[in-house]
Amino acid sequence: MKLTNRNNYPDALMRAIARDPYSKGDSQFSITGLIAPARKRVLEKKHWDELEEDVEECVYRLLGQSAHVILERANIEDLAEKRFFIEVDGIKISGQIDALSLTSGILTDWKVTTVYKFKTDEAAPEWIAQLNMQLEILRQNGLDADRLQIVGILRDWSRAQAMSSANAGFPYPAHNVKSLSVPMWSREKTMAFFRARIAAHLAAEKELPLCTAEERWAKAPVYAVMKPGRKSSLKNHDNPADAQAHAAREGGTVQYRRGVNTRCDAYCPVAKVCAQYQELKSYVVQPVTEEVHA
Ligand code: SF4
């Protein structure tokens, strides 16, 4: 994959990103790779030489890595930034853990991410899977944990928004670091998940699957009921009839907001060569918002 520098960012950034030491070690799959869409992994492998990624798209990854390096300084965890290996039905899998405290028994994964991912008190499904897979790998290496948690460093957190949200009762995180407890799966469930993901990735090498809506981080289109003087909608409906009836009662208007595939639109390096995404994009003929008067 070629690294580009469209905005002429400082050369030091470009070189630091180009020298990313990440490796899944001597394994066929990493946990991260298994959780990612099988279609994305196969397309990445097939088109590696023609794909491009710009420094701009990698800056937050660099920020995430820097946080991990700095957190190692804390030196309070008994195990940090260590890669472990297991075999599942003859397939070698690796997983790197961020921090396991052998005294408190907490397995932690650090995320440098956006407030949006921490708007609720529930960890994202891929994070739950990731932590449970890490735990299974630890267990098969003679270690264990009593609790799993994600700790988010919220890179776009704003004090002003936290204060206004507190007044308005919005679920905006109160602080710029937030922990989420991750539910523990049974070992049977985790192993079944490993096997299902391995099977999906192996099958994808023979026949390219489509990414699911969940894998595309898809948001369905909505019909938002708007009132003059308000920035946010009163309610989002999934069909125009309900929205128009609601708007008529409130004396408002209906705004159409098209659906999006967030991962494809902004976070998938193979979007350019992905026929599924190109076809999805071709359906989008409407503007992002469109007033529909009740
Ligand atoms: S662009 Fe979208 S549909 Fe295509 S592989 Fe990436 S996530 Fe899947």
Short mmCIF file of C-alpha atoms and ligand atoms in Angstrom, two decimals:
data_model
loop_
_atom_site.label_atom_id
_atom_site.label_comp_id
_atom_site.label_asym_id
_atom_site.label_seq_id
_atom_site.Cartn_x
_atom_site.Cartn_y
_atom_site.Cartn_z
CA MET A 1 0.00 0.00 0.00
CA LYS A 2 1.35 3.38 -1.00
CA LEU A 3 1.43 6.18 1.57
CA THR A 4 0.60 9.59 0.06
CA ASN A 5 0.90 13.09 1.50
CA ARG A 6 -1.76 15.13 -0.31
CA ASN A 7 -1.76 18.02 2.16
CA ASN A 8 1.98 18.28 2.48
CA TYR A 9 2.04 17.36 6.16
CA PRO A 10 5.44 17.53 7.92
CA ASP A 11 7.85 14.90 6.71
CA ALA A 12 8.37 13.59 10.25
CA LEU A 13 4.71 12.50 10.36
CA MET A 14 5.03 10.75 7.02
CA ARG A 15 8.15 8.87 8.11
CA ALA A 16 6.70 7.91 11.51
CA ILE A 17 3.62 6.46 9.83
CA ALA A 18 5.66 4.69 7.15
CA ARG A 19 7.73 3.00 9.87
CA ASP A 20 4.74 1.48 11.67
CA PRO A 21 6.20 -1.58 13.41
CA TYR A 22 2.82 -3.39 13.58
CA SER A 23 3.03 -7.11 12.85
CA LYS A 24 0.63 -9.96 13.56
CA GLY A 25 3.67 -12.09 14.30
CA ASP A 26 3.99 -15.62 13.00
CA SER A 27 0.25 -16.24 12.72
CA GLN A 28 -2.32 -16.68 9.99
CA PHE A 29 -4.80 -14.25 11.56
CA SER A 30 -4.71 -11.63 14.29
CA ILE A 31 -7.75 -10.95 16.47
CA THR A 32 -8.11 -7.55 14.79
CA GLY A 33 -7.98 -9.15 11.36
CA LEU A 34 -10.55 -11.78 12.30
CA ILE A 35 -13.02 -9.19 13.60
CA ALA A 36 -12.65 -7.00 10.48
CA PRO A 37 -14.88 -7.72 7.46
CA ALA A 38 -13.64 -10.74 5.48
CA ARG A 39 -14.33 -8.87 2.23
CA LYS A 40 -12.06 -6.01 3.28
CA ARG A 41 -9.17 -8.35 4.20
CA VAL A 42 -9.35 -10.27 0.91
CA LEU A 43 -9.56 -7.10 -1.19
CA GLU A 44 -6.67 -5.60 0.74
CA LYS A 45 -4.52 -8.65 0.05
CA LYS A 46 -5.47 -8.79 -3.63
CA HIS A 47 -5.03 -5.07 -4.39
CA TRP A 48 -2.27 -4.24 -1.93
CA ASP A 49 0.09 -2.74 -4.54
CA GLU A 50 -2.51 -0.44 -6.08
CA LEU A 51 -4.04 0.83 -2.81
CA GLU A 52 -3.21 4.22 -1.33
CA GLU A 53 -3.59 5.70 2.12
CA ASP A 54 -2.94 9.34 2.90
CA VAL A 55 -1.03 10.58 5.94
CA GLU A 56 -4.16 12.52 6.91
CA GLU A 57 -6.08 9.25 7.33
CA CYS A 58 -3.31 7.78 9.52
CA VAL A 59 -2.81 10.59 12.02
CA TYR A 60 -5.26 9.25 14.59
CA ARG A 61 -3.72 5.78 14.32
CA LEU A 62 -0.38 7.40 15.14
CA LEU A 63 -1.98 9.19 18.07
CA GLY A 64 -3.38 5.89 19.33
CA GLN A 65 0.03 4.24 19.09
CA SER A 66 1.69 7.14 20.91
CA ALA A 67 -0.80 6.81 23.77
CA HIS A 68 0.06 3.12 24.09
CA VAL A 69 3.78 3.85 24.21
CA ILE A 70 3.29 6.57 26.82
CA LEU A 71 1.00 4.42 28.93
CA GLU A 72 3.72 1.78 29.14
CA ARG A 73 5.57 4.38 31.23
CA ALA A 74 3.02 3.92 34.00
CA ASN A 75 4.56 0.52 34.62
CA ILE A 76 1.85 -0.42 37.07
CA GLU A 77 0.44 -3.28 35.07
CA ASP A 78 2.03 -6.67 35.31
CA LEU A 79 1.69 -7.35 31.61
CA ALA A 80 1.55 -4.73 28.88
CA GLU A 81 1.69 -4.63 25.09
CA LYS A 82 2.41 -8.35 24.73
CA ARG A 83 1.39 -10.61 21.86
CA PHE A 84 0.15 -14.14 22.56
CA PHE A 85 -0.59 -17.05 20.21
CA ILE A 86 -3.02 -19.96 20.12
CA GLU A 87 -4.09 -22.56 17.58
CA VAL A 88 -7.74 -23.07 16.70
CA ASP A 89 -8.30 -26.21 14.63
CA GLY A 90 -4.74 -25.99 13.31
CA ILE A 91 -4.95 -22.25 12.44
CA LYS A 92 -2.48 -20.03 14.29
CA ILE A 93 -4.06 -16.90 15.78
CA SER A 94 -2.34 -14.04 17.56
CA GLY A 95 -3.65 -11.31 19.83
CA GLN A 96 -1.90 -8.41 21.48
CA ILE A 97 -3.09 -7.26 24.86
CA ASP A 98 -2.73 -3.68 26.07
CA ALA A 99 -2.64 -4.29 29.82
CA LEU A 100 -3.39 -7.09 32.23
CA SER A 101 -3.13 -6.31 35.93
CA LEU A 102 -2.26 -9.51 37.71
CA THR A 103 -3.17 -7.90 41.03
CA SER A 104 -6.63 -6.56 40.19
CA GLY A 105 -7.32 -9.14 37.48
CA ILE A 106 -8.48 -6.48 35.03
CA LEU A 107 -7.76 -6.83 31.33
CA THR A 108 -7.79 -3.36 29.77
CA ASP A 109 -7.83 -2.20 26.20
CA TRP A 110 -7.05 1.48 25.58
CA LYS A 111 -8.82 3.35 22.80
CA VAL A 112 -7.97 6.83 21.61
CA THR A 113 -11.23 7.59 19.93
CA THR A 114 -14.20 9.89 19.53
CA VAL A 115 -16.93 10.86 21.97
CA TYR A 116 -19.42 9.25 19.59
CA LYS A 117 -18.13 5.76 20.44
CA PHE A 118 -18.73 6.48 24.14
CA LYS A 119 -22.15 8.09 23.96
CA THR A 120 -23.72 5.16 25.76
CA ASP A 121 -22.47 2.99 28.59
CA GLU A 122 -22.28 -0.06 26.34
CA ALA A 123 -19.10 -1.10 24.58
CA ALA A 124 -19.30 -1.51 20.80
CA PRO A 125 -19.92 -5.15 19.71
CA GLU A 126 -16.48 -5.42 18.06
CA TRP A 127 -14.82 -4.30 21.30
CA ILE A 128 -16.75 -6.91 23.29
CA ALA A 129 -15.60 -9.59 20.83
CA GLN A 130 -12.02 -8.32 20.89
CA LEU A 131 -11.69 -8.39 24.69
CA ASN A 132 -13.27 -11.84 24.98
CA MET A 133 -10.98 -13.22 22.28
CA GLN A 134 -7.97 -11.72 24.07
CA LEU A 135 -9.15 -13.32 27.30
CA GLU A 136 -9.40 -16.75 25.64
CA ILE A 137 -5.89 -16.38 24.22
CA LEU A 138 -4.61 -15.44 27.68
CA ARG A 139 -6.37 -18.43 29.24
CA GLN A 140 -4.84 -20.81 26.74
CA ASN A 141 -1.46 -19.31 27.70
CA GLY A 142 -1.94 -20.00 31.41
CA LEU A 143 -3.19 -16.53 32.42
CA ASP A 144 -6.63 -15.21 33.36
CA ALA A 145 -8.63 -12.07 34.13
CA ASP A 146 -11.67 -11.42 36.34
CA ARG A 147 -12.89 -8.31 34.55
CA LEU A 148 -12.68 -6.79 31.09
CA GLN A 149 -12.73 -3.08 30.39
CA ILE A 150 -12.27 -0.54 27.65
CA VAL A 151 -10.78 2.80 28.61
CA GLY A 152 -11.38 5.54 26.08
CA ILE A 153 -9.30 8.70 25.74
CA LEU A 154 -11.78 10.91 23.93
CA ARG A 155 -9.78 12.95 21.46
CA ASP A 156 -12.64 15.27 20.45
CA TRP A 157 -14.14 15.78 23.93
CA SER A 158 -15.15 19.37 24.68
CA ARG A 159 -15.68 20.81 28.16
CA ALA A 160 -18.23 23.29 26.81
CA GLN A 161 -20.28 20.52 25.23
CA ALA A 162 -20.08 18.41 28.37
CA MET A 163 -21.38 21.35 30.43
CA SER A 164 -24.23 22.20 28.05
CA SER A 165 -25.13 18.54 27.67
CA ALA A 166 -25.27 18.11 31.44
CA ASN A 167 -27.84 20.90 31.52
CA ALA A 168 -29.80 19.51 28.61
CA GLY A 169 -29.58 15.92 29.84
CA PHE A 170 -27.74 14.64 26.73
CA PRO A 171 -25.67 11.48 27.16
CA TYR A 172 -22.40 13.34 26.44
CA PRO A 173 -19.43 11.97 28.47
CA ALA A 174 -18.75 14.15 31.51
CA HIS A 175 -14.96 13.74 31.27
CA ASN A 176 -12.32 13.21 28.59
CA VAL A 177 -11.54 9.66 29.78
CA LYS A 178 -14.29 7.09 30.15
CA SER A 179 -14.21 3.40 31.14
CA LEU A 180 -16.68 0.82 29.97
CA SER A 181 -17.12 -2.55 31.54
CA VAL A 182 -17.19 -5.36 28.97
CA PRO A 183 -19.43 -8.39 29.55
CA MET A 184 -17.61 -11.71 29.74
CA TRP A 185 -18.68 -14.46 27.36
CA SER A 186 -18.57 -18.14 28.21
CA ARG A 187 -15.51 -19.89 26.80
CA GLU A 188 -17.81 -21.92 24.53
CA LYS A 189 -19.27 -18.75 23.06
CA THR A 190 -15.83 -17.26 22.48
CA MET A 191 -14.53 -20.41 20.78
CA ALA A 192 -17.64 -20.57 18.59
CA PHE A 193 -17.00 -16.94 17.63
CA PHE A 194 -13.35 -17.72 16.76
CA ARG A 195 -14.45 -20.62 14.57
CA ALA A 196 -17.17 -18.62 12.83
CA ARG A 197 -14.79 -15.78 12.00
CA ILE A 198 -12.04 -18.15 10.79
CA ALA A 199 -14.59 -19.94 8.57
CA ALA A 200 -15.84 -16.61 7.19
CA HIS A 201 -12.32 -15.46 6.32
CA LEU A 202 -11.31 -18.77 4.73
CA ALA A 203 -14.53 -18.92 2.70
CA ALA A 204 -13.97 -15.32 1.53
CA GLU A 205 -10.75 -16.38 -0.16
CA LYS A 206 -12.76 -18.70 -2.40
CA GLU A 207 -15.84 -16.52 -2.91
CA LEU A 208 -15.89 -12.84 -2.04
CA PRO A 209 -18.78 -12.14 0.37
CA LEU A 210 -20.70 -8.88 0.70
CA CYS A 211 -20.16 -6.77 3.80
CA THR A 212 -23.16 -6.66 6.10
CA ALA A 213 -24.79 -3.38 7.15
CA GLU A 214 -23.14 -3.79 10.55
CA GLU A 215 -19.71 -4.24 8.96
CA ARG A 216 -20.27 -1.15 6.81
CA TRP A 217 -21.30 0.83 9.93
CA ALA A 218 -24.41 1.64 7.95
CA LYS A 219 -27.00 4.10 9.12
CA ALA A 220 -30.43 3.81 7.53
CA PRO A 221 -32.03 6.87 5.96
CA VAL A 222 -34.37 8.79 8.28
CA TYR A 223 -37.12 11.38 8.00
CA ALA A 224 -36.40 13.99 10.64
CA VAL A 225 -39.16 16.19 12.04
CA MET A 226 -37.76 19.71 12.42
CA LYS A 227 -39.14 22.80 14.15
CA PRO A 228 -38.04 26.38 13.49
CA GLY A 229 -35.41 27.55 15.99
CA ARG A 230 -34.20 24.01 16.80
CA LYS A 231 -31.01 22.50 15.41
CA SER A 232 -31.82 18.92 16.34
CA SER A 233 -34.85 17.01 15.17
CA LEU A 234 -37.88 16.36 17.37
CA LYS A 235 -37.82 12.76 16.23
CA ASN A 236 -36.39 10.68 13.39
CA HIS A 237 -38.87 8.38 11.64
CA ASP A 238 -38.04 5.54 9.32
CA ASN A 239 -40.89 6.32 6.92
CA PRO A 240 -42.16 9.58 5.41
CA ALA A 241 -45.84 9.05 6.28
CA ASP A 242 -45.21 8.91 10.04
CA ALA A 243 -42.84 11.86 9.81
CA GLN A 244 -45.32 13.97 7.86
CA ALA A 245 -48.15 13.20 10.29
CA HIS A 246 -45.88 14.12 13.21
CA ALA A 247 -44.71 17.33 11.50
CA ALA A 248 -48.32 18.34 10.78
CA ARG A 249 -49.18 18.00 14.50
CA GLU A 250 -46.15 20.08 15.51
CA GLY A 251 -46.31 22.67 12.73
CA GLY A 252 -42.86 21.58 11.55
CA THR A 253 -41.21 20.25 8.43
CA VAL A 254 -39.73 16.91 7.43
CA GLN A 255 -36.10 16.67 6.45
CA TYR A 256 -34.87 13.63 4.53
CA ARG A 257 -31.45 12.42 5.66
CA ARG A 258 -29.95 9.83 3.40
CA GLY A 259 -28.41 6.64 4.74
CA VAL A 260 -24.62 6.39 4.99
CA ASN A 261 -22.03 3.63 5.11
CA THR A 262 -19.61 5.26 7.50
CA ARG A 263 -16.84 2.67 7.27
CA CYS A 264 -16.88 2.62 3.46
CA ASP A 265 -17.18 6.41 3.20
CA ALA A 266 -14.26 7.28 5.44
CA TYR A 267 -12.46 4.37 7.04
CA CYS A 268 -12.05 1.49 4.59
CA PRO A 269 -8.78 1.46 2.64
CA VAL A 270 -10.23 -0.74 -0.11
CA ALA A 271 -13.27 1.46 -0.85
CA LYS A 272 -11.78 2.50 -4.19
CA VAL A 273 -11.61 -1.09 -5.46
CA CYS A 274 -14.74 -2.41 -3.74
CA ALA A 275 -17.54 -3.10 -6.24
CA GLN A 276 -20.10 -3.41 -3.43
CA TYR A 277 -19.35 0.10 -2.19
CA GLN A 278 -19.22 1.57 -5.69
CA GLU A 279 -22.69 0.13 -6.33
CA LEU A 280 -24.02 1.41 -2.98
CA LYS A 281 -22.69 4.87 -3.78
CA SER A 282 -24.44 4.88 -7.14
CA TYR A 283 -27.83 4.63 -5.40
CA VAL A 284 -27.25 7.95 -3.71
CA VAL A 285 -29.02 10.43 -5.92
CA GLN A 286 -30.62 12.56 -3.23
CA PRO A 287 -28.89 15.44 -1.47
CA VAL A 288 -27.91 14.89 2.16
CA THR A 289 -30.93 16.83 3.37
CA GLU A 290 -34.11 17.70 1.58
CA GLU A 291 -37.06 19.65 2.92
CA VAL A 292 -40.40 17.84 2.59
CA HIS A 293 -43.18 20.12 3.80
CA ALA A 294 -45.97 18.52 5.75
S1 SF4 B 1 -15.73 -0.46 1.19
FE1 SF4 B 1 -17.41 -1.04 2.55
S2 SF4 B 1 -18.39 -2.77 1.54
FE2 SF4 B 1 -16.32 -2.55 0.67
S3 SF4 B 1 -14.98 -3.86 1.89
FE3 SF4 B 1 -14.90 -1.81 2.77
S4 SF4 B 1 -16.45 -1.86 4.40
FE4 SF4 B 1 -16.90 -3.58 3.03
#
